[in-house]
Short mmCIF file of C-alpha atoms in Angstrom, two decimals:
data_model
loop_
_atom_site.label_atom_id
_atom_site.label_comp_id
_atom_site.label_asym_id
_atom_site.label_seq_id
_atom_site.Cartn_x
_atom_site.Cartn_y
_atom_site.Cartn_z
CA MET A 36 -112.18 97.94 41.38
CA ILE A 37 -109.08 95.87 41.19
CA ALA A 38 -107.39 97.91 43.89
CA ALA A 39 -110.41 97.51 46.20
CA PHE A 40 -110.34 93.72 45.59
CA LYS A 41 -106.71 93.52 46.36
CA GLN A 42 -107.18 95.47 49.61
CA LEU A 43 -110.11 93.15 50.60
CA VAL A 44 -107.98 90.08 49.99
CA ALA A 45 -104.98 91.57 51.88
CA ARG A 46 -107.27 92.46 54.84
CA HIS A 47 -108.61 88.89 55.22
CA TRP A 48 -105.64 86.95 53.94
CA PRO A 49 -104.37 84.78 56.89
CA VAL A 50 -100.62 84.98 57.71
CA LEU A 51 -99.42 81.42 57.46
CA ARG A 52 -96.13 79.70 58.01
CA PHE A 53 -94.28 78.76 54.85
CA ARG A 54 -94.49 75.02 55.92
CA SER A 55 -98.29 75.34 55.96
CA ILE A 56 -98.42 76.88 52.57
CA ILE A 57 -96.16 74.18 51.04
CA PHE A 58 -98.09 71.29 52.59
CA GLY A 59 -101.51 72.80 51.72
CA THR A 60 -100.45 73.42 48.19
CA LEU A 61 -99.12 69.90 47.72
CA LEU A 62 -102.31 68.42 49.38
CA PHE A 63 -104.52 70.40 47.08
CA VAL A 64 -102.54 69.32 43.97
CA ALA A 65 -102.64 65.71 45.12
CA ALA A 66 -106.36 65.83 45.82
CA LEU A 67 -107.19 67.26 42.41
CA PRO A 68 -107.37 63.88 40.60
CA GLY A 69 -109.62 62.41 43.31
CA LEU A 70 -111.90 65.45 43.28
CA GLY A 71 -112.01 65.38 39.47
CA ALA A 72 -112.91 61.71 39.45
CA VAL A 73 -115.90 62.46 41.80
CA PHE A 74 -117.08 65.82 40.55
CA LEU A 75 -116.26 65.42 36.89
CA ARG A 76 -117.98 62.02 36.88
CA VAL A 77 -114.94 60.26 35.56
CA TYR A 78 -115.05 57.35 37.89
CA GLU A 79 -118.79 57.20 38.04
CA ASN A 80 -119.06 57.22 34.25
CA ALA A 81 -116.74 54.30 34.19
CA LEU A 82 -119.09 52.40 36.62
CA VAL A 83 -122.01 53.16 34.39
CA ARG A 84 -120.29 51.96 31.28
CA ARG A 85 -119.39 48.89 33.19
CA THR A 86 -123.06 48.28 34.14
CA GLU A 87 -124.02 48.77 30.44
CA ALA A 88 -121.46 46.34 29.23
CA GLU A 89 -122.84 43.71 31.68
CA LEU A 90 -126.44 44.31 30.41
CA ILE A 91 -125.18 43.96 26.82
CA ALA A 92 -123.47 40.66 27.73
CA GLN A 93 -126.55 39.30 29.49
CA SER A 94 -129.01 40.28 26.69
CA THR A 95 -126.60 38.94 23.96
CA ALA A 96 -126.45 35.54 25.69
CA LEU A 97 -130.26 35.35 26.14
CA ALA A 98 -131.03 36.56 22.62
CA ALA A 99 -128.63 33.99 21.22
CA SER A 100 -130.14 31.20 23.28
CA ALA A 101 -133.67 32.17 22.24
CA SER A 102 -132.75 32.30 18.51
CA ILE A 103 -131.41 28.77 18.73
CA ILE A 104 -134.53 27.22 20.33
CA TRP A 105 -136.98 29.41 18.54
CA PRO A 106 -139.48 27.30 16.51
CA GLY A 107 -138.56 27.01 12.88
CA ALA A 108 -134.96 28.17 13.49
CA ILE A 109 -132.54 26.78 11.00
CA GLU A 110 -129.17 25.81 12.45
CA GLN A 111 -126.54 28.22 11.13
CA PRO A 112 -122.88 27.04 10.66
CA THR A 113 -120.43 28.66 13.06
CA PRO A 114 -118.36 31.17 11.02
CA SER A 115 -114.61 30.58 11.17
CA ASN A 116 -113.62 34.20 11.21
CA VAL A 117 -115.50 35.35 14.38
CA ARG A 118 -114.05 38.53 15.84
CA PHE A 119 -113.82 38.66 19.67
CA GLU A 120 -114.13 42.12 21.07
CA GLU A 121 -115.65 43.91 24.03
CA PRO A 122 -119.12 45.46 23.54
CA VAL A 123 -119.23 49.07 22.56
CA THR A 124 -120.97 51.21 25.17
CA GLU A 125 -123.11 54.20 24.30
CA VAL A 126 -124.26 56.01 27.41
CA ASP A 127 -122.41 58.94 29.01
CA LEU A 128 -123.42 60.70 32.08
CA GLN A 129 -122.30 64.09 30.82
CA SER A 130 -124.19 64.02 27.42
CA ALA A 131 -126.83 61.35 27.51
CA THR A 132 -130.50 62.33 27.57
CA VAL A 133 -132.43 61.04 30.70
CA LEU A 134 -135.85 59.80 29.76
CA PRO A 135 -138.78 59.67 32.18
CA GLU A 136 -139.54 56.40 33.93
CA ARG A 137 -140.55 53.64 31.51
CA PRO A 138 -144.25 54.06 30.70
CA ALA A 139 -146.76 51.47 31.65
CA PRO A 140 -147.49 48.85 29.01
CA VAL A 141 -150.57 49.56 26.86
CA ARG A 142 -153.24 47.01 25.90
CA ALA A 143 -152.02 44.69 23.08
CA ARG A 144 -154.11 44.66 19.88
CA MET A 145 -152.82 41.30 18.87
CA PRO A 146 -152.54 37.87 20.61
CA ILE A 147 -149.26 36.76 22.16
CA ASP A 148 -146.99 34.75 19.73
CA GLN A 149 -147.26 31.20 20.90
CA GLY A 150 -143.86 30.27 19.55
CA ALA A 151 -142.29 33.09 21.58
CA ALA A 152 -144.27 31.94 24.72
CA GLY A 153 -142.83 28.44 24.28
CA VAL A 154 -139.33 29.83 24.06
CA LEU A 155 -139.95 31.71 27.29
CA GLN A 156 -140.97 28.48 29.11
CA ARG A 157 -137.73 26.79 28.11
CA LEU A 158 -135.60 29.90 29.12
CA LYS A 159 -137.38 30.55 32.38
CA PRO A 160 -134.79 28.61 34.57
CA VAL A 161 -131.98 30.51 32.81
CA ILE A 162 -133.59 33.89 33.33
CA THR A 163 -134.40 33.14 36.96
CA GLN A 164 -130.80 32.13 37.80
CA THR A 165 -129.42 35.15 35.82
CA LYS A 166 -131.71 37.55 37.70
CA ALA A 167 -130.74 36.17 41.04
CA VAL A 168 -127.06 36.80 40.33
CA THR A 169 -127.14 40.01 38.42
CA LEU A 170 -130.17 41.60 40.05
CA ALA A 171 -131.28 42.72 36.64
CA SER A 172 -134.88 42.88 35.39
CA ILE A 173 -135.13 40.50 32.30
CA GLN A 174 -138.14 40.38 30.04
CA LEU A 175 -138.73 38.73 26.69
CA LEU A 176 -141.02 40.41 24.08
CA ASP A 177 -142.55 38.98 20.90
CA ARG A 178 -142.51 40.48 17.53
CA ASN A 179 -145.32 42.86 18.47
CA ALA A 180 -143.52 44.17 21.60
CA ILE A 181 -145.94 42.23 23.91
CA ILE A 182 -144.33 41.47 27.26
CA LEU A 183 -144.16 37.62 27.88
CA ASN A 184 -142.99 37.70 31.48
CA GLY A 185 -142.65 39.99 34.57
CA TYR A 186 -144.35 43.21 35.27
CA GLY A 187 -146.95 44.27 32.66
CA MET A 188 -147.20 40.74 31.17
CA GLY A 189 -149.50 40.73 28.13
CA GLY A 190 -149.17 44.45 27.62
CA SER A 191 -147.29 46.18 24.77
CA LEU A 192 -144.25 48.40 24.96
CA ILE A 193 -144.22 49.30 21.33
CA HIS A 194 -144.30 53.07 22.33
CA ALA A 195 -140.94 52.75 24.32
CA PRO A 196 -138.21 54.09 21.97
CA GLU A 197 -135.59 51.41 22.96
CA VAL A 198 -138.10 48.56 22.33
CA ALA A 199 -139.11 50.00 18.94
CA ALA A 200 -135.43 50.38 17.93
CA ALA A 201 -134.79 46.72 18.97
CA LEU A 202 -137.74 45.43 16.89
CA ARG A 203 -136.24 47.39 13.88
CA GLY A 204 -132.99 45.43 14.42
CA LYS A 205 -130.95 47.87 16.48
CA ALA A 206 -129.86 47.21 20.07
CA THR A 207 -130.24 50.36 22.09
CA THR A 208 -129.45 51.52 25.62
CA VAL A 209 -131.18 54.47 27.30
CA PHE A 210 -131.13 56.29 30.69
CA ARG A 211 -134.46 56.56 32.58
CA ASP A 212 -135.49 57.99 35.93
CA ASN A 213 -135.91 55.41 38.70
CA ALA A 214 -138.93 56.36 40.72
CA SER A 215 -138.29 53.51 43.29
CA TYR A 216 -134.90 55.00 44.24
CA ARG A 217 -134.31 55.54 47.90
CA GLN A 218 -131.07 57.15 49.32
CA THR A 219 -128.81 54.53 51.06
CA TYR A 220 -125.48 56.40 51.62
CA PRO A 221 -125.15 59.82 53.31
CA LEU A 222 -123.20 61.37 50.51
CA GLU A 223 -125.15 59.53 47.66
CA TRP A 224 -126.39 62.89 46.41
CA LEU A 225 -122.98 63.44 44.91
CA SER A 226 -123.73 60.58 42.57
CA ARG A 227 -125.87 61.52 39.56
CA ALA A 228 -126.45 57.95 38.49
CA SER A 229 -127.97 56.85 41.83
CA SER A 230 -131.53 57.93 40.76
CA LEU A 231 -131.17 56.51 37.26
CA ARG A 232 -131.71 53.16 35.67
CA LEU A 233 -130.26 51.66 32.52
CA HIS A 234 -132.60 50.02 30.01
CA HIS A 235 -131.15 47.96 27.18
CA ALA A 236 -133.16 46.29 24.40
CA ARG A 237 -131.68 43.77 22.07
CA PRO A 238 -133.39 42.12 19.01
CA ILE A 239 -133.82 38.33 18.70
CA ARG A 240 -133.05 37.25 15.14
CA VAL A 241 -134.15 34.00 13.62
CA ASN A 242 -133.24 33.14 10.00
CA GLY A 243 -132.28 36.70 9.45
CA GLN A 244 -135.60 38.14 10.72
CA VAL A 245 -136.33 39.98 13.93
CA VAL A 246 -138.90 37.82 15.88
CA GLY A 247 -138.70 39.47 19.27
CA ALA A 248 -136.54 41.33 21.79
CA VAL A 249 -134.77 40.93 25.10
CA LEU A 250 -135.34 43.89 27.46
CA VAL A 251 -133.02 44.13 30.48
CA SER A 252 -132.81 46.94 32.98
CA ARG A 253 -130.77 47.64 36.10
CA SER A 254 -129.51 50.52 38.23
CA PRO A 255 -125.93 51.47 37.52
CA ARG A 256 -123.27 50.17 39.88
CA ALA A 257 -123.42 52.82 42.68
CA LEU A 258 -120.34 55.10 42.94
CA PHE A 259 -120.06 54.61 46.69
CA LYS A 260 -120.55 50.83 46.35
CA GLY A 261 -117.78 50.86 43.73
CA MET A 262 -115.54 52.84 46.02
CA TYR A 263 -116.33 50.46 48.94
CA GLU A 264 -115.43 47.52 46.81
CA ASP A 265 -112.08 49.21 46.02
CA ARG A 266 -111.60 50.48 49.40
CA GLY A 267 -108.36 48.68 50.03
CA LYS A 268 -106.74 50.16 46.91
CA ILE A 269 -108.15 53.63 47.68
CA ALA A 270 -106.90 53.55 51.22
CA LEU A 271 -103.45 52.34 50.07
CA GLY A 272 -103.39 55.13 47.48
CA VAL A 273 -104.35 57.74 50.09
CA ILE A 274 -101.72 56.50 52.47
CA VAL A 275 -99.00 56.49 49.73
CA ILE A 276 -100.01 59.92 48.51
CA PHE A 277 -100.11 61.37 52.05
CA GLY A 278 -96.81 59.86 52.97
CA THR A 279 -95.35 61.24 49.78
CA LEU A 280 -96.66 64.67 50.62
CA VAL A 281 -95.14 64.53 54.09
CA LEU A 282 -91.81 63.47 52.65
CA ILE A 283 -91.79 66.16 49.99
CA SER A 284 -92.86 68.84 52.53
CA ALA A 285 -90.09 67.71 54.84
CA ILE A 286 -87.51 67.91 52.06
CA LEU A 287 -88.71 71.42 50.98
CA ALA A 288 -88.79 72.49 54.64
CA ARG A 289 -85.27 71.33 55.16
CA ALA A 290 -84.00 72.77 51.89
CA ILE A 291 -85.85 76.09 51.89
CA VAL A 292 -87.84 76.91 55.02
CA ARG A 293 -85.12 76.00 57.59
CA PRO A 294 -82.37 77.88 55.78
CA ILE A 295 -84.64 80.92 55.62
CA GLU A 296 -85.34 80.67 59.34
CA ASN A 297 -81.63 80.38 60.01
CA LEU A 298 -81.05 83.48 57.95
CA SER A 299 -83.72 85.32 59.92
CA ARG A 300 -82.07 84.30 63.26
CA ALA A 301 -78.67 85.31 61.83
CA THR A 302 -80.13 88.70 60.84
CA HIS A 303 -81.53 89.32 64.38
CA THR A 304 -78.17 88.31 65.89
CA MET A 305 -76.18 90.62 63.54
CA ALA A 306 -78.62 93.44 64.37
CA THR A 307 -77.58 93.20 68.06
CA GLY A 308 -73.92 93.58 67.10
CA ARG A 309 -72.88 89.97 68.07
CA ALA A 310 -70.80 87.78 65.83
CA ILE A 311 -72.73 85.22 63.76
CA THR A 312 -71.89 81.59 62.69
CA LEU A 313 -73.93 80.80 59.68
CA GLN A 314 -74.43 77.02 59.28
CA ARG A 315 -75.27 76.13 55.68
CA PRO A 316 -78.15 73.65 54.93
CA SER A 317 -77.28 70.03 54.31
CA LEU A 318 -79.72 69.93 51.31
CA GLN A 319 -78.44 72.40 48.86
CA VAL A 320 -80.66 74.54 46.58
CA VAL A 321 -79.00 76.78 44.00
CA GLU A 322 -81.05 79.88 44.90
CA VAL A 323 -80.66 79.32 48.65
CA ARG A 324 -76.93 78.69 48.28
CA ALA A 325 -76.67 81.98 46.39
CA LEU A 326 -78.59 83.71 49.01
CA TYR A 327 -76.34 82.40 51.71
CA ASP A 328 -73.28 83.55 49.74
CA ASP A 329 -74.73 86.98 49.39
CA PHE A 330 -75.67 87.15 53.09
CA GLU A 331 -72.12 86.15 54.08
CA LYS A 332 -70.66 88.89 51.78
CA MET A 333 -73.15 91.42 53.33
CA ALA A 334 -72.24 90.30 56.88
CA GLU A 335 -68.49 90.58 56.13
CA ALA A 336 -68.95 94.03 54.55
CA ILE A 337 -70.96 95.13 57.56
CA ALA A 338 -68.42 93.77 59.96
CA GLN A 339 -65.62 95.36 57.99
CA ARG A 340 -67.45 98.70 57.88
CA SER A 341 -68.06 98.49 61.64
CA ARG A 342 -64.34 97.83 62.28
CA TYR A 343 -63.48 100.73 59.95
CA LEU A 344 -65.82 103.12 61.82
CA ARG A 345 -64.58 101.94 65.19
CA ASP A 346 -60.94 102.41 64.18
CA PHE A 347 -61.71 105.68 62.41
CA ALA A 348 -63.48 107.10 65.50
CA ALA A 349 -60.52 106.10 67.69
CA ALA A 350 -58.01 107.65 65.28
CA LEU A 351 -60.15 110.78 64.91
CA SER A 352 -60.37 111.17 68.72
CA HIS A 353 -56.59 110.93 68.91
CA GLU A 354 -55.96 113.33 66.04
CA PHE A 355 -58.28 115.94 67.43
CA LYS A 356 -57.16 115.41 71.01
CA THR A 357 -53.50 116.66 70.44
CA PRO A 358 -54.17 120.06 68.91
CA LEU A 359 -57.21 120.64 71.16
CA ALA A 360 -55.13 119.95 74.22
CA SER A 361 -52.42 122.34 72.93
CA ILE A 362 -54.87 125.10 72.14
CA SER A 363 -56.61 124.60 75.69
CA GLY A 364 -53.21 124.80 77.43
CA ALA A 365 -52.28 127.84 75.62
CA ILE A 366 -55.50 129.62 76.41
CA GLU A 367 -55.01 128.79 80.12
CA LEU A 368 -51.51 130.10 80.09
CA LEU A 369 -52.70 133.37 78.38
CA GLU A 370 -55.56 133.72 80.84
CA ASP A 371 -53.34 133.10 83.90
CA HIS A 372 -50.15 135.08 82.83
CA ALA A 373 -51.27 137.48 80.13
CA ASP A 374 -50.21 140.46 82.26
CA THR A 375 -46.67 139.22 83.19
CA MET A 376 -46.08 137.50 79.81
CA SER A 377 -43.72 139.16 77.35
CA ASP A 378 -44.87 140.09 73.85
CA ALA A 379 -42.57 137.53 72.32
CA ASP A 380 -44.00 134.69 74.55
CA ARG A 381 -47.48 135.89 73.90
CA GLN A 382 -46.93 135.82 70.09
CA LYS A 383 -45.30 132.40 70.36
CA PHE A 384 -48.35 130.92 72.16
CA LEU A 385 -50.82 132.65 69.70
CA GLY A 386 -48.76 131.26 66.79
CA ASN A 387 -48.89 127.71 68.23
CA MET A 388 -52.68 128.12 68.55
CA ALA A 389 -52.97 129.27 64.97
CA VAL A 390 -50.89 126.18 63.76
CA ASP A 391 -53.13 123.88 65.76
CA ALA A 392 -56.34 125.53 64.61
CA ASP A 393 -55.07 125.27 60.99
CA ARG A 394 -54.36 121.51 61.53
CA LEU A 395 -57.91 121.03 62.91
CA SER A 396 -59.32 122.89 59.88
CA ARG A 397 -57.32 120.58 57.47
CA LEU A 398 -58.45 117.53 59.38
CA VAL A 399 -62.12 118.50 59.16
CA ARG A 400 -61.65 119.39 55.36
CA ARG A 401 -60.02 116.02 54.76
CA MET A 402 -62.68 114.26 56.69
CA MET A 403 -65.35 115.76 54.53
CA GLU A 404 -63.48 114.81 51.42
CA LEU A 405 -63.10 111.18 52.71
CA ALA A 406 -66.93 111.14 53.50
CA LYS A 407 -67.75 112.30 50.06
CA ALA A 408 -65.43 109.67 48.45
CA ASP A 409 -66.97 106.96 50.63
CA MET A 410 -70.44 107.92 49.75
CA GLN A 411 -69.85 108.63 46.07
CA LEU A 412 -72.27 106.76 43.81
CA PRO A 413 -71.11 106.99 40.18
CA ASN A 414 -73.68 106.39 37.45
CA GLY A 415 -71.32 103.64 35.92
CA THR A 416 -71.61 105.17 32.40
CA GLU A 417 -69.16 108.02 32.71
CA ARG A 418 -66.11 107.34 30.54
CA ILE A 419 -63.05 109.52 29.99
CA ASP A 420 -59.72 109.54 28.16
CA VAL A 421 -57.17 109.38 30.93
CA MET A 422 -54.29 110.67 28.93
CA PRO A 423 -55.34 114.42 28.98
CA VAL A 424 -56.10 114.14 32.73
CA LEU A 425 -52.71 112.68 33.55
CA ALA A 426 -50.90 115.04 31.17
CA LYS A 427 -52.53 117.96 33.03
CA ILE A 428 -51.38 116.68 36.34
CA ALA A 429 -47.78 116.16 34.93
CA ASP A 430 -47.69 119.63 33.63
CA SER A 431 -48.96 121.21 36.89
CA TYR A 432 -46.30 119.40 39.01
CA ARG A 433 -43.38 119.47 36.50
CA SER A 434 -40.42 121.69 37.54
CA PRO A 435 -36.64 121.76 36.93
CA SER A 436 -36.09 119.65 40.08
CA PHE A 437 -39.19 117.40 39.75
CA VAL A 438 -39.94 115.52 36.50
CA VAL A 439 -43.31 113.85 35.74
CA GLN A 440 -43.61 111.65 32.64
CA VAL A 441 -46.62 109.88 31.22
CA GLN A 442 -46.20 106.81 29.00
CA ALA A 443 -48.90 104.51 27.40
CA ALA A 444 -48.32 101.02 26.20
CA SER A 445 -51.60 100.93 24.33
CA PRO A 446 -53.48 103.32 22.19
CA ARG A 447 -56.63 102.61 24.24
CA SER A 448 -56.83 105.02 27.17
CA GLY A 449 -60.59 105.12 28.13
CA ALA A 450 -61.64 104.26 31.62
CA LEU A 451 -64.93 104.23 33.73
CA ILE A 452 -64.15 107.14 35.96
CA ASP A 453 -64.85 110.90 36.07
CA HIS A 454 -62.05 113.39 35.47
CA ILE A 455 -62.31 115.00 38.89
CA SER A 456 -61.84 111.82 40.82
CA LEU A 457 -58.94 110.76 38.54
CA GLU A 458 -57.23 114.11 39.06
CA ARG A 459 -57.56 113.92 42.79
CA ILE A 460 -56.17 110.35 42.89
CA ALA A 461 -53.23 111.16 40.62
CA ALA A 462 -52.45 114.51 42.40
CA THR A 463 -52.42 112.77 45.79
CA LEU A 464 -49.98 110.10 44.51
CA VAL A 465 -47.67 112.63 42.78
CA GLU A 466 -47.84 114.98 45.83
CA ASN A 467 -46.77 112.05 48.08
CA SER A 468 -43.81 111.28 45.77
CA LYS A 469 -42.74 114.94 45.82
CA GLN A 470 -42.91 115.05 49.65
CA ALA A 471 -40.93 111.81 49.91
CA GLY A 472 -37.95 113.44 48.15
CA ALA A 473 -38.46 111.99 44.69
CA THR A 474 -37.13 113.89 41.63
CA LYS A 475 -38.91 111.85 39.02
CA VAL A 476 -42.30 110.18 38.75
CA LEU A 477 -43.21 107.86 35.85
CA ILE A 478 -46.92 107.31 35.14
CA TYR A 479 -47.26 104.17 33.05
CA ILE A 480 -50.57 103.20 31.38
CA ARG A 481 -51.26 99.60 30.38
CA TYR A 482 -54.36 97.89 29.01
CA MET A 483 -55.08 94.14 29.31
CA ASP A 484 -58.28 92.00 29.26
CA GLY A 485 -60.77 94.82 29.69
CA GLN A 486 -58.89 96.49 32.53
CA MET A 487 -56.65 99.56 32.54
CA THR A 488 -53.71 99.66 34.97
CA ILE A 489 -52.08 103.02 35.81
CA ALA A 490 -48.77 102.70 37.64
CA PHE A 491 -47.11 105.63 39.55
CA GLU A 492 -43.39 104.93 40.08
CA ASP A 493 -40.99 107.39 41.79
CA ASP A 494 -37.35 107.44 42.81
CA GLY A 495 -37.89 108.75 46.38
CA ASP A 496 -37.13 107.29 49.74
CA GLY A 497 -39.74 104.63 49.40
CA ILE A 498 -41.90 103.21 52.12
CA SER A 499 -40.50 101.11 54.93
CA GLU A 500 -41.66 97.55 55.60
CA ALA A 501 -43.21 98.58 58.90
CA ASP A 502 -45.36 101.27 57.23
CA ARG A 503 -46.39 99.36 54.08
CA ALA A 504 -49.40 97.65 55.77
CA ARG A 505 -50.75 100.93 57.25
CA ILE A 506 -50.30 103.63 54.63
CA PHE A 507 -54.02 103.44 53.59
CA GLU A 508 -55.26 103.79 57.16
CA PRO A 509 -56.91 107.10 57.95
CA PHE A 510 -54.74 109.56 59.92
CA PHE A 511 -51.53 107.42 59.47
CA THR A 512 -48.60 109.57 58.24
CA SER A 513 -44.91 109.74 58.62
CA LYS A 514 -44.91 113.47 57.80
CA ARG A 515 -47.05 114.81 60.65
CA HIS A 516 -44.27 117.39 61.37
CA LYS A 517 -44.77 118.73 57.86
CA GLY A 518 -48.54 119.13 58.34
CA GLY A 519 -49.61 115.88 56.87
CA THR A 520 -53.04 114.62 58.02
CA GLY A 521 -52.56 110.98 56.81
CA MET A 522 -55.89 110.94 54.91
CA GLY A 523 -54.77 111.51 51.33
CA LEU A 524 -54.28 107.86 50.38
CA SER A 525 -57.44 106.87 52.20
CA ILE A 526 -59.35 109.36 50.07
CA ALA A 527 -57.65 108.23 46.91
CA ARG A 528 -58.50 104.53 47.61
CA SER A 529 -62.15 105.37 48.33
CA LEU A 530 -62.44 107.31 45.09
CA ALA A 531 -60.95 104.31 43.18
CA GLU A 532 -63.29 101.79 44.85
CA ALA A 533 -66.37 103.96 44.29
CA HIS A 534 -65.70 103.67 40.55
CA GLY A 535 -65.23 99.87 40.69
CA GLY A 536 -61.47 100.00 40.71
CA THR A 537 -58.63 99.36 43.13
CA LEU A 538 -55.64 101.27 44.46
CA GLY A 539 -52.74 99.41 46.01
CA LEU A 540 -49.02 99.52 46.83
CA ALA A 541 -46.89 97.27 44.60
CA HIS A 542 -43.35 96.03 45.05
CA SER A 543 -40.55 98.26 43.91
CA ASN A 544 -36.80 97.98 44.19
CA GLN A 545 -36.40 101.68 44.50
CA GLY A 546 -38.77 104.40 45.66
CA ALA A 547 -42.55 103.69 45.83
CA ARG A 548 -44.79 102.19 43.23
CA PHE A 549 -48.66 102.44 43.34
CA LYS A 550 -50.98 100.66 40.95
CA LEU A 551 -54.42 102.08 40.07
CA ALA A 552 -56.75 99.48 38.35
CA LEU A 553 -59.83 100.73 36.47
CA THR A 554 -62.46 99.23 34.24
CA SER A 555 -61.59 100.02 30.65
CA GLY A 556 -64.20 102.13 28.85
#
């Protein structure tokens, strides 16, 4: 199931540019607060609460005015510790129950309170001017919930829950459906409050008794009307957010996207065999900088490997060309003059061909050894004690005319290398010393800072300054006349590097001195 879903997504997922993904992601994140304000009713709920607060303020002012001019009202002293605070709103679009439209007034069973009617006549100018400004419906009710003005005058609203609560002394606000609602804005369906109306009933108290109520109702402030009123701020916010998104996208593109594109172009250039010039980005990012460092190391390693292969192929061609030409010439001579050639000359040419064939065989064998050394991939966990291996090499080469000694400056003698590779490296170095006319080789082991250094010092003829820079090159040898292939040191160095070590030629006042550095185990 999950695999099928992943395949479906992969099949229809559009391939986008990284710039588009960055900008789209930032735009979506920036739009989330605005979408939440609309679809989660945050902003609209704030408008509704604002409308309720206005209705509470209007009804409070009218109820206070009515209580002052009500017949029989006793003037109350103004308290000195009056607390000034905003009215507490009750309604919430998410949780409030929406009641049906306010029911029609029923026939009153009792006559209208004449005192309340007189108060209405005195408050009519105030009510009229208030309605003209606030657009709210304002009605006064007597103690029996009989409507004194407006729609349904003379009827009773005692069965309306908000009115009943107000006559019991509790101010109440409710939501009701608005049957007269007609859509004004195209997207007004997004606003839940558009088709609702707020009804607020507040008691009128005289001498501590509830003598009537003020009933005010109004449609909540429309969401889109509120947005229109704040259009300047909203437009400025959109411009600032969009500009910030463009700026952030440009910074990310310059710091991430453009460097990746540069690396892609450099990779294509390198694949064609041309030299590359990698320009680092001006805006540095730690990960991108590390990627550039690794890419430059890779490019340098590839270039170095290419030069190595080119030089190796040229040297190989030269090394094979000489014995092959000699063998080919000898065959031609034997073919042309075999009948007239003496047995001694014939044996001489055959011997030369055998020597050249043997040299070709040694070259091929050494090339295979070098290839294995270059391609060797150690597991990185094999550790050996180098002392027994070096002691074995010393014993195998030791003779009355050639002394090999092993000395250790530290009791620690473990290293990350296998015994076969160490044997081949040590045997190559000792054999070279012997061929250089040395009578003594000292192998000295030293341990320091997690690294083991094995030095091979001899008292032979040493290495000339002209040859010191080339001794590790494949096929380079000063003992070609003795059958040397010039590949021993190349193989030894490749074996050392395959195990994370190094092999180099160190300075020496007499003879030759090689240093093998390995990771201590």
